[in-house]
XYZ file of C-alpha atoms in Angstrom:
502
model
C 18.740 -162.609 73.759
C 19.238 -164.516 77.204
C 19.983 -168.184 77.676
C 18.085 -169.201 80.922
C 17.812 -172.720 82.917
C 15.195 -174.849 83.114
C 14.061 -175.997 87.622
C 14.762 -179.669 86.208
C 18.499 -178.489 84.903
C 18.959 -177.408 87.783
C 17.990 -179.983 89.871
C 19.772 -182.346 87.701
C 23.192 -180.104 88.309
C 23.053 -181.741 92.347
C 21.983 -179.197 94.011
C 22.080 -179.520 97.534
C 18.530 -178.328 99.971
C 19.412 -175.908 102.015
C 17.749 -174.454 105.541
C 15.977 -171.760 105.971
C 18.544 -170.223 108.941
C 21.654 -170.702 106.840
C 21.360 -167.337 105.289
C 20.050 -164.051 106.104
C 16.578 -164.752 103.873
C 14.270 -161.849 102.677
C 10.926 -163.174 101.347
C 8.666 -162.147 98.661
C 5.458 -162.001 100.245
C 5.511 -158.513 101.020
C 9.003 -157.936 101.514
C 9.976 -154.375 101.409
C 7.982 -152.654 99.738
C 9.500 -149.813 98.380
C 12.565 -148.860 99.364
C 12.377 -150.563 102.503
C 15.153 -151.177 105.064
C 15.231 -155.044 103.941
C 17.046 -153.870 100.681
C 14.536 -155.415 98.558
C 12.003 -153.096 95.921
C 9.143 -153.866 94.984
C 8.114 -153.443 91.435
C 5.960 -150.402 90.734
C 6.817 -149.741 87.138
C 6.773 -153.096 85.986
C 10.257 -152.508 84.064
C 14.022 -151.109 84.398
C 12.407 -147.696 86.407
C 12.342 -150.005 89.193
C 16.190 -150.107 89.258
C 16.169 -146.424 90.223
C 15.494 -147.977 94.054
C 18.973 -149.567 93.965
C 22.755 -148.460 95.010
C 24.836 -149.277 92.000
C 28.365 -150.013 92.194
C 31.677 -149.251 89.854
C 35.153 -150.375 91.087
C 37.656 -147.719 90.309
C 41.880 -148.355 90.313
C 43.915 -145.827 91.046
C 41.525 -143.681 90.867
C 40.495 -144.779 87.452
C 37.180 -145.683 86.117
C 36.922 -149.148 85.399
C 34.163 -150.648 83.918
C 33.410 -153.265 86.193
C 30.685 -153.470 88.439
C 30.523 -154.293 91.923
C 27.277 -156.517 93.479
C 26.679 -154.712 96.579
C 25.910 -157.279 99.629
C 25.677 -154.380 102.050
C 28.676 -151.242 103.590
C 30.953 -154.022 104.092
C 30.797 -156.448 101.501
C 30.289 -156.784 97.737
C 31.104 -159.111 94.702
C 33.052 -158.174 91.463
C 34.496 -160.367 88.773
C 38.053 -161.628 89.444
C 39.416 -160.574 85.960
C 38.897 -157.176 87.282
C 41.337 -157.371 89.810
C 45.514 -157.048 88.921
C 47.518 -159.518 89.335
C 51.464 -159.849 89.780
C 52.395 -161.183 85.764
C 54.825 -164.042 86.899
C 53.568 -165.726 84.034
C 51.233 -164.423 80.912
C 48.071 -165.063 82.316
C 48.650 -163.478 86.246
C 49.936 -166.735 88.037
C 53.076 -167.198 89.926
C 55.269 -170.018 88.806
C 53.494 -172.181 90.986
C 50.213 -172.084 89.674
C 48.721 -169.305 92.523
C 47.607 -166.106 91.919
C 49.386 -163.305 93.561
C 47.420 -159.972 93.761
C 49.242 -156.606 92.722
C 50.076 -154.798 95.934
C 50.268 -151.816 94.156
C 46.737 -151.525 92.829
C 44.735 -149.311 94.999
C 40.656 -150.457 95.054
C 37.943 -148.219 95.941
C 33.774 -148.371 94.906
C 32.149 -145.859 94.099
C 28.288 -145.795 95.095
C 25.401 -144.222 93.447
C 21.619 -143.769 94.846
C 19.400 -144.864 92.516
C 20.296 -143.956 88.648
C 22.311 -140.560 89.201
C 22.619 -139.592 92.685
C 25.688 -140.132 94.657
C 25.635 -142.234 97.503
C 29.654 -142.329 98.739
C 32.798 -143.372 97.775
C 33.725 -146.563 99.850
C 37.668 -147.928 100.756
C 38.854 -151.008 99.741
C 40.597 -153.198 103.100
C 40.770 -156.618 101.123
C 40.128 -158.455 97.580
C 39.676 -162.000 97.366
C 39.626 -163.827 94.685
C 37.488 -166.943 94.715
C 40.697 -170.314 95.499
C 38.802 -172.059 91.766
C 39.356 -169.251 90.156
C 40.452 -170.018 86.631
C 42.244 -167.040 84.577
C 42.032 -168.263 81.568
C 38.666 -170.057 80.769
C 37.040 -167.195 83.599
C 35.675 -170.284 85.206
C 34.571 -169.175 89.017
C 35.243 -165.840 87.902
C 34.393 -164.130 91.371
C 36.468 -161.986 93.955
C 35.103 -160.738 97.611
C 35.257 -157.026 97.562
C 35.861 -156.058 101.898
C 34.985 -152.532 102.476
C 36.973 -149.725 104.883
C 34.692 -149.303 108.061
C 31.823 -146.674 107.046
C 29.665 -144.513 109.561
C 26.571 -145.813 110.301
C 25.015 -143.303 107.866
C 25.830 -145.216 105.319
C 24.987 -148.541 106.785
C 22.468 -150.119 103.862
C 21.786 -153.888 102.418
C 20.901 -155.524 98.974
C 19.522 -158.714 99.099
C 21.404 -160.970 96.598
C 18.932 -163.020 94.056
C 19.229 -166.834 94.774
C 16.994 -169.059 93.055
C 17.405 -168.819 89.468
C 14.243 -170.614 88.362
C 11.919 -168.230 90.117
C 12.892 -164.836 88.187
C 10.164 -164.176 85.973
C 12.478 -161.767 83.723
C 15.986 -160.185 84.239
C 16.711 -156.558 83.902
C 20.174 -155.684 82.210
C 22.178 -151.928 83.388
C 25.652 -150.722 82.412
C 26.303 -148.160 85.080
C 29.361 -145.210 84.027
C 30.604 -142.471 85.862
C 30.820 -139.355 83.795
C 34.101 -138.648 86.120
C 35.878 -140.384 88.742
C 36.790 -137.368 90.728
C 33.323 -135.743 91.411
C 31.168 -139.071 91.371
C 29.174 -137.996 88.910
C 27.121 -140.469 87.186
C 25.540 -140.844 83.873
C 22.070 -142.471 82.899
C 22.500 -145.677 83.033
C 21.821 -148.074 80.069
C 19.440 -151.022 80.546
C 17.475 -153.894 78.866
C 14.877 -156.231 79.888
C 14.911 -159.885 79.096
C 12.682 -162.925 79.368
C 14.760 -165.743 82.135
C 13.862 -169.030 80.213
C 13.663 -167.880 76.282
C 15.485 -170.430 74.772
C 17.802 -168.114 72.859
C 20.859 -168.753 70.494
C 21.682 -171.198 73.426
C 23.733 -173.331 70.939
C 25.718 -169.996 69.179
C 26.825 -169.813 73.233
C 27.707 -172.732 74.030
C 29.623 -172.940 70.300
C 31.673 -170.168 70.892
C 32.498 -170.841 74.593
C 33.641 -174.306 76.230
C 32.852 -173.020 79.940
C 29.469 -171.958 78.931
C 28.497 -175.408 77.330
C 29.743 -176.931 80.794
C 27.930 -174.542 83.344
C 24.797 -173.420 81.848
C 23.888 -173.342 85.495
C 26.333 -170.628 86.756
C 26.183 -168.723 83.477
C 23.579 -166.425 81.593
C 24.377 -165.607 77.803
C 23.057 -162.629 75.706
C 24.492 -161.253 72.589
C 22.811 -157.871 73.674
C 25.479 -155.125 74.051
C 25.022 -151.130 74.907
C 27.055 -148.446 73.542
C 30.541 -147.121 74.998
C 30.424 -144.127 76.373
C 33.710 -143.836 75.606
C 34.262 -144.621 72.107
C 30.591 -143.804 70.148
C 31.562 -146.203 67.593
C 31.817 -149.455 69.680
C 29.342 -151.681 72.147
C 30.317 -153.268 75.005
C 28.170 -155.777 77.167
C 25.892 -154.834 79.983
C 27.654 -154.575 83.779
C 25.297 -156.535 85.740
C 21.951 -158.402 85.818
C 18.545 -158.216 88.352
C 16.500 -161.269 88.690
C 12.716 -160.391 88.949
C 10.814 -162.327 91.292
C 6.963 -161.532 91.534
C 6.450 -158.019 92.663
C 10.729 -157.969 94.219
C 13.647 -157.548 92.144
C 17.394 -158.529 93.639
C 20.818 -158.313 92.161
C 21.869 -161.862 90.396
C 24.735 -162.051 88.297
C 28.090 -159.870 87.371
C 29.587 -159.703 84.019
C 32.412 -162.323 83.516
C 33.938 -162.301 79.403
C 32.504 -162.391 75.879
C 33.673 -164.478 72.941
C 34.259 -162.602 70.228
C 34.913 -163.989 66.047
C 39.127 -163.648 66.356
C 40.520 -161.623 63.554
C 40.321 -162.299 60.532
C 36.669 -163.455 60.228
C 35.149 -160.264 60.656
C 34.927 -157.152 58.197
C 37.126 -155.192 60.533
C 39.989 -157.177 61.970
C 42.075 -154.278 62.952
C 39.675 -152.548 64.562
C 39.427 -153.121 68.329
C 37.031 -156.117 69.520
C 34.301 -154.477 70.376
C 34.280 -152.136 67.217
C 34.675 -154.649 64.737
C 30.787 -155.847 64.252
C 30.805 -158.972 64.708
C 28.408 -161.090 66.910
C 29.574 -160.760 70.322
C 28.891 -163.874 72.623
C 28.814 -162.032 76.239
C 28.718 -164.259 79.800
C 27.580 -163.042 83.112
C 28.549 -165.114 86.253
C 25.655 -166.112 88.595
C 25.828 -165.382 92.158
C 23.554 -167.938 94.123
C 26.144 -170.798 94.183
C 29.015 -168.601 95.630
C 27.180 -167.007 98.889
C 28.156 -169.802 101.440
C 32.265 -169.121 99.991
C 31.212 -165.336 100.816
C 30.037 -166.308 104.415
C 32.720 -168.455 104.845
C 35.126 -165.166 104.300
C 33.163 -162.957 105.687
C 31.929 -165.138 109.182
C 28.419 -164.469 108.936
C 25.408 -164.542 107.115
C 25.031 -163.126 103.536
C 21.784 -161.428 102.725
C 19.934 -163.322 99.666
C 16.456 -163.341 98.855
C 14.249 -166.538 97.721
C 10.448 -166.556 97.588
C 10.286 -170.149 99.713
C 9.353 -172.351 96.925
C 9.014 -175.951 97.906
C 11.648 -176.951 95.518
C 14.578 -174.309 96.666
C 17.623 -175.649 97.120
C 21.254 -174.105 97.105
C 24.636 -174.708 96.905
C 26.257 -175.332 100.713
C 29.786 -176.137 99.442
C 32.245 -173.405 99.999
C 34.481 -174.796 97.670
C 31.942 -174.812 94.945
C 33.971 -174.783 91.590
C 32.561 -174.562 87.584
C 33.763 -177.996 85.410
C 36.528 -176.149 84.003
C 36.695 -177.128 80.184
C 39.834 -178.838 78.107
C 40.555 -177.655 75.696
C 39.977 -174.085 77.479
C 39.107 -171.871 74.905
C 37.102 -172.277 71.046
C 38.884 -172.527 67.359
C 37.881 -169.157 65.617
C 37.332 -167.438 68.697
C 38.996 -164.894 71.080
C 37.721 -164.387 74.839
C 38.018 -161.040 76.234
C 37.256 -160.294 79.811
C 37.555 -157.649 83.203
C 37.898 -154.137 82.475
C 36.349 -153.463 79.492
C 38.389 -150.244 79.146
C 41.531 -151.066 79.488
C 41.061 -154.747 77.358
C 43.373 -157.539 77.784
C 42.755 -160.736 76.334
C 43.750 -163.907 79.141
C 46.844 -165.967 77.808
C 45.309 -169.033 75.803
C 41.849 -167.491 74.774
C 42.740 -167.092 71.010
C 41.629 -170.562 70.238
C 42.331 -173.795 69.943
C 44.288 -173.505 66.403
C 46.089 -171.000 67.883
C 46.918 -172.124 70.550
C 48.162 -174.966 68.245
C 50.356 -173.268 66.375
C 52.243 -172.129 69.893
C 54.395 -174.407 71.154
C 54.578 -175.570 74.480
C 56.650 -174.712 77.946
C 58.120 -178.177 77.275
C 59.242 -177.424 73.604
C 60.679 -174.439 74.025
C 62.566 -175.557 76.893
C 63.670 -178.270 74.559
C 64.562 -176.053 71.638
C 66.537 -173.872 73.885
C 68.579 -176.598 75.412
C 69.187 -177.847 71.838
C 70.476 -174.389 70.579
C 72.558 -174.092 73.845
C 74.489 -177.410 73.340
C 74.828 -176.880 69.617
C 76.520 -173.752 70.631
C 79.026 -174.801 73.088
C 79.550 -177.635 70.779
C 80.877 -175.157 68.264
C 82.631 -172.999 70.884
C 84.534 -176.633 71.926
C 85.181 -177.504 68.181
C 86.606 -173.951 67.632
C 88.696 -174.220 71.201
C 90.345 -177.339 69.877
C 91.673 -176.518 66.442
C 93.093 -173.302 68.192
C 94.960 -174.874 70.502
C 95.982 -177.146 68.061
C 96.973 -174.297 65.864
C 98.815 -172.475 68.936
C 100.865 -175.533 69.696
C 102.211 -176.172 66.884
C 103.363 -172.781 67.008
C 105.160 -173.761 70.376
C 102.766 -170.678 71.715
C 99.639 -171.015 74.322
C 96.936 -168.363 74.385
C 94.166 -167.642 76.913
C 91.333 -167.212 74.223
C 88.823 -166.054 75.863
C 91.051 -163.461 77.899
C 93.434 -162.684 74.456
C 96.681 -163.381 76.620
C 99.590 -165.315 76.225
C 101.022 -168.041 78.533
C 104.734 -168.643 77.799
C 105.030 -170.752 80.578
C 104.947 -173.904 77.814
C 107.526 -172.086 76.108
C 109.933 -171.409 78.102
C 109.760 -175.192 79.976
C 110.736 -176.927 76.532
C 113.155 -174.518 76.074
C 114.608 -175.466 79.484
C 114.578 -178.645 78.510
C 116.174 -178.702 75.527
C 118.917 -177.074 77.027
C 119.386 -179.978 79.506
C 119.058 -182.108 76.814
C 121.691 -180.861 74.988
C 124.238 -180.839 78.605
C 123.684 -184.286 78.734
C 125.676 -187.221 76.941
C 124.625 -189.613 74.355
C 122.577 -192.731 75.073
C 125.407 -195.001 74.530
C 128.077 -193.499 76.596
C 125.602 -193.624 79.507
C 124.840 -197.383 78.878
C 128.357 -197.991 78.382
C 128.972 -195.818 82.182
C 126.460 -197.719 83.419
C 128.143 -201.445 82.144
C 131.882 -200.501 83.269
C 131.324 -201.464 87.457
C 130.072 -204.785 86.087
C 132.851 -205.285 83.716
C 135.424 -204.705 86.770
C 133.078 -206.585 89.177
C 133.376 -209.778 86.773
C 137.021 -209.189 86.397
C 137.337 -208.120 83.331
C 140.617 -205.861 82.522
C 140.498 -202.288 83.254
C 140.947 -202.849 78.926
C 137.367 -203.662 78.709
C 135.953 -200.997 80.631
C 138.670 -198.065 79.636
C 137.440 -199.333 75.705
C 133.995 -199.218 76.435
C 134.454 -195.357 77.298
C 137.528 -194.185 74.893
C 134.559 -195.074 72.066
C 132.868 -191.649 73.396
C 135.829 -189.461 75.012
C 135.780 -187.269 71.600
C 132.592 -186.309 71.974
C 131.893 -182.622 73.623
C 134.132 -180.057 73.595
C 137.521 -179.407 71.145
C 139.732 -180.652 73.767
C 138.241 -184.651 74.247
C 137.004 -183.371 78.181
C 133.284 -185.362 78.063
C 130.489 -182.987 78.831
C 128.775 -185.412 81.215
C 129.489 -184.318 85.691
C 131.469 -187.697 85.357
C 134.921 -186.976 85.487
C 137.438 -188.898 83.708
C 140.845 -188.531 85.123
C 143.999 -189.484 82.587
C 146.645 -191.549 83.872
C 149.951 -192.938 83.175
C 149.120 -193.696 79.466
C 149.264 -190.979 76.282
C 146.086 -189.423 75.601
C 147.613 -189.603 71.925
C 146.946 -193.509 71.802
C 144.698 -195.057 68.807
C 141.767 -196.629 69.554
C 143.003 -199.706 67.805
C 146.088 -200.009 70.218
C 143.860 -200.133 73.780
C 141.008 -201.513 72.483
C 140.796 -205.413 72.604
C 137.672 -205.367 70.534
C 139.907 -204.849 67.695
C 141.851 -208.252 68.806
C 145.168 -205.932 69.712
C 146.881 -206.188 73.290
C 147.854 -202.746 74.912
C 148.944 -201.128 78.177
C 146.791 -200.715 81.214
C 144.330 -198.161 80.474
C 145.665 -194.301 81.835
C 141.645 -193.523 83.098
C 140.222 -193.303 86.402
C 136.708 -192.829 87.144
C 135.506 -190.739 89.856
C 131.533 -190.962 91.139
């Protein structure tokens, strides 16, 4: 079932009127019949037979089959779908920390081509990918890259007209393209499927289970059709690409972008892989017609599209034409799934909003982080502390985090102590320090000689002080009592028999 858009949606969307000379412009009134050189076929089945005319494209990395599909422009140029492309995984979802996407210089592109359904056409070089500048990897919004091919012989020179007025295709033709191997080009039958443009379809299931979809009706078709995997019996994947139908022509229109899929959990198989589980599958394909004049602007020509000349044509001339990108990006219940459909990776954020809810942010887990780290060196500083406090009151220092001793502490207070203990009492230095201004106010030699005989006995056994002063005896006995020379007892004695020497 195919969501379509109405001429007065589309009009409504601002749609700019373009020239006739600003593209290369195939017409439908008689425009190739056949197929003609123009790139355009006319209709002669009336159904998907007619898509036997066309070159189909797969893009294959490394070699490998992929399962996207490229829109052929002509041998030099194509479209594919960004999310097809590898990116450098700076971040979860392909960006570089500053928000730009940085293609993996590793990944090696070619495209293969087929003739028709089976036939093999050649197997083209990749020179460049570019990924449309609005492209958004996680809604898929402007989900477009420009596919630049190695320079080809003129053998294989061809062109396909792209489809570019959406309201003029009478039906749409759906075809999932696989090679049966990547190293002899050998192509299956392709599957296909033919849908009405403008049924009105589960349009609101679509836009329900996709926020870009219910923004850009206009640059996206919906279908819940799917086709089986030719890989894996048991599963369905979406169609690759779409044709637009227009009278008795048919041209190439739209690319696979993602699908929406019920997230785990609210299907009957929620191990099982996406696609196997059996659950209503919500698929998007990109439109092409509002991203030619960003092609051109790459590619510094003209791009080939194809447009009956309806009065009302108009198309989009911005280069930098972009999708309203949604907010919240993704759908509560849902997971989107997008790009190669055989090697499936889900975009970071596409598992819904109450997912994404129960995530926590850059900015929280920054926080948290910072939190934990300070809690931690706060411990580490607590522990630090008592240890030291430990260690020196053990007179011992330790280098904890190296488990060595310093005994540098040690051995200073040792030294000190040992000066300490060389040095005289307090009170015979303040009484040293008072006997030159005893003599200098004329007091006796009595006074000052008494102020020092209180100390003399201290030190060694034989009365010599233990201070560098020197005190050198005189006339007098050393044998005298303190009560005879000292006239703080009241007592009058002989000159004192001491001499000090500085």
């Amino acid at each position: 079932m195919i969501v379509g858009r109405t001429v007065v949606g589309l009009m409504a969307a601002g749609l700019s009127t373009a020239v006739a000379s600003a593209v290369d412009i195939g017409t439908g009134a008689g425009a190739g019949a056949g197929a003609g050189a123009a790139g355009l076929f006319q209709r002669s089945a009336n159904s998907t037979s007619d898509l036997d005319g066309f070159k189909g494209a797969l893009l294959l990395k490394n070699g490998r089959q992929t399962s996207c599909e490229v829109a052929l422009m002509d041998n030099s140029y194509g479209f594919v779908a960004a999310n097809c492309l590898d990116y450098q995984s700076s971040t979860s979802n392909g960006t570089t920390l500053d928000g730009q996407l940085q293609l993996n210089q590793t990944t090696e592109y070619t495209v293969m081509v087929s003739q028709g359904f089976v036939s093999a056409f050649a197997t083209l070089g990749v020179s460049r990918v570019t990924p449309n500048k609005q492209y958004d990897p996680v809604s898929f919004a402007n989900n477009i890259a420009l596919v630049e091919f190695s320079a080809t012989s003129s053998a294989d020179a061809f062109v396909n007209y792209i489809a570019s007025w959406r309201p003029e295709w009478s039906s749409m033709y759906f075809v999932r393209r696989t090679l049966n191997t990547a190293t002899n080009a050998s192509w299956t039958q392709p599957a296909t499927a033919t849908s009405a443009a403008d049924t009105a379809g589960d349009s609101a299931g679509c836009a329900a289970a996709n926020t870009l979809f219910a923004l850009n009706t206009q640059d996206l078709l919906c279908s819940t059709a799917v086709v089986a995997n030719v890989f894996n019996a048991s599963c369905a994947i979406p169609f690759g690409s779409v044709y637009g139908v227009v009278g008795a022509n048919t041209a190439v229109a739209a690319l696979y972008s993602h699908s929406a899929l019920a997230a785990a959990g609210n299907d009957s198989q929620p191990q099982a892989e996406p696609f196997c589980r059996g659950a209503t599958t919500y698929n998007y394909y990109i439109v092409l017609q509002h991203y030619v004049h960003w092609a051109m602007e790459l590619m510094g020509r003209k791009a080939p599209v194809f447009h009956s000349h309806l009065a009302e044509y108009s198309e989009v001339l911005d280069p930098n034409y972009s999708m309203a990108v949604p907010s919240p990006k993704s759908v509560a219940g849902y997971t989107v799934y997008g790009g190669d459909l055989y090697n499936l990776q889900p975009p970071a954020g596409s598992h819904g909003e109450e997912e994404g809810k129960k995530k926590l942010s850059g900015g929280a887990v920054a926080g948290i982080v910072l939190a934990l780290l300070a809690l931690l060196a706060l411990l580490a500083g607590l522990f630090l502390w008592r240890r030291m406090r430990k260690l020196k009151s053990n007179r011992v220092r330790r280098w904890w985090f190296f488990g060595r001793f310093d005994t540098s502490d040690e051995k200073r207070e040792q030294q000190q102590q040992q000066q300490n203990n060389q040095m005289p009492p307090r009170e015979l230095m303040d009484d040293l320090e008072y006997a030159p201004h005893a003599r200098r106010s004329r007091d006796s030699w009595d006074g000052a000689a008494d102020l020092m005989d209180q100390n003399t006995v201290i030190g060694s056994s034989d009365n010599t002080p233990p201070h560098p002063l020197k005190l050198k005896s005189g006339s007098g006995s050393g044998s005298d009592s303190e009560d005879e020379r000292s006239p703080r007892h009241g007592k009058a004695g002989s000159p004192p028999s001491y001499a000090i020497e500085f």
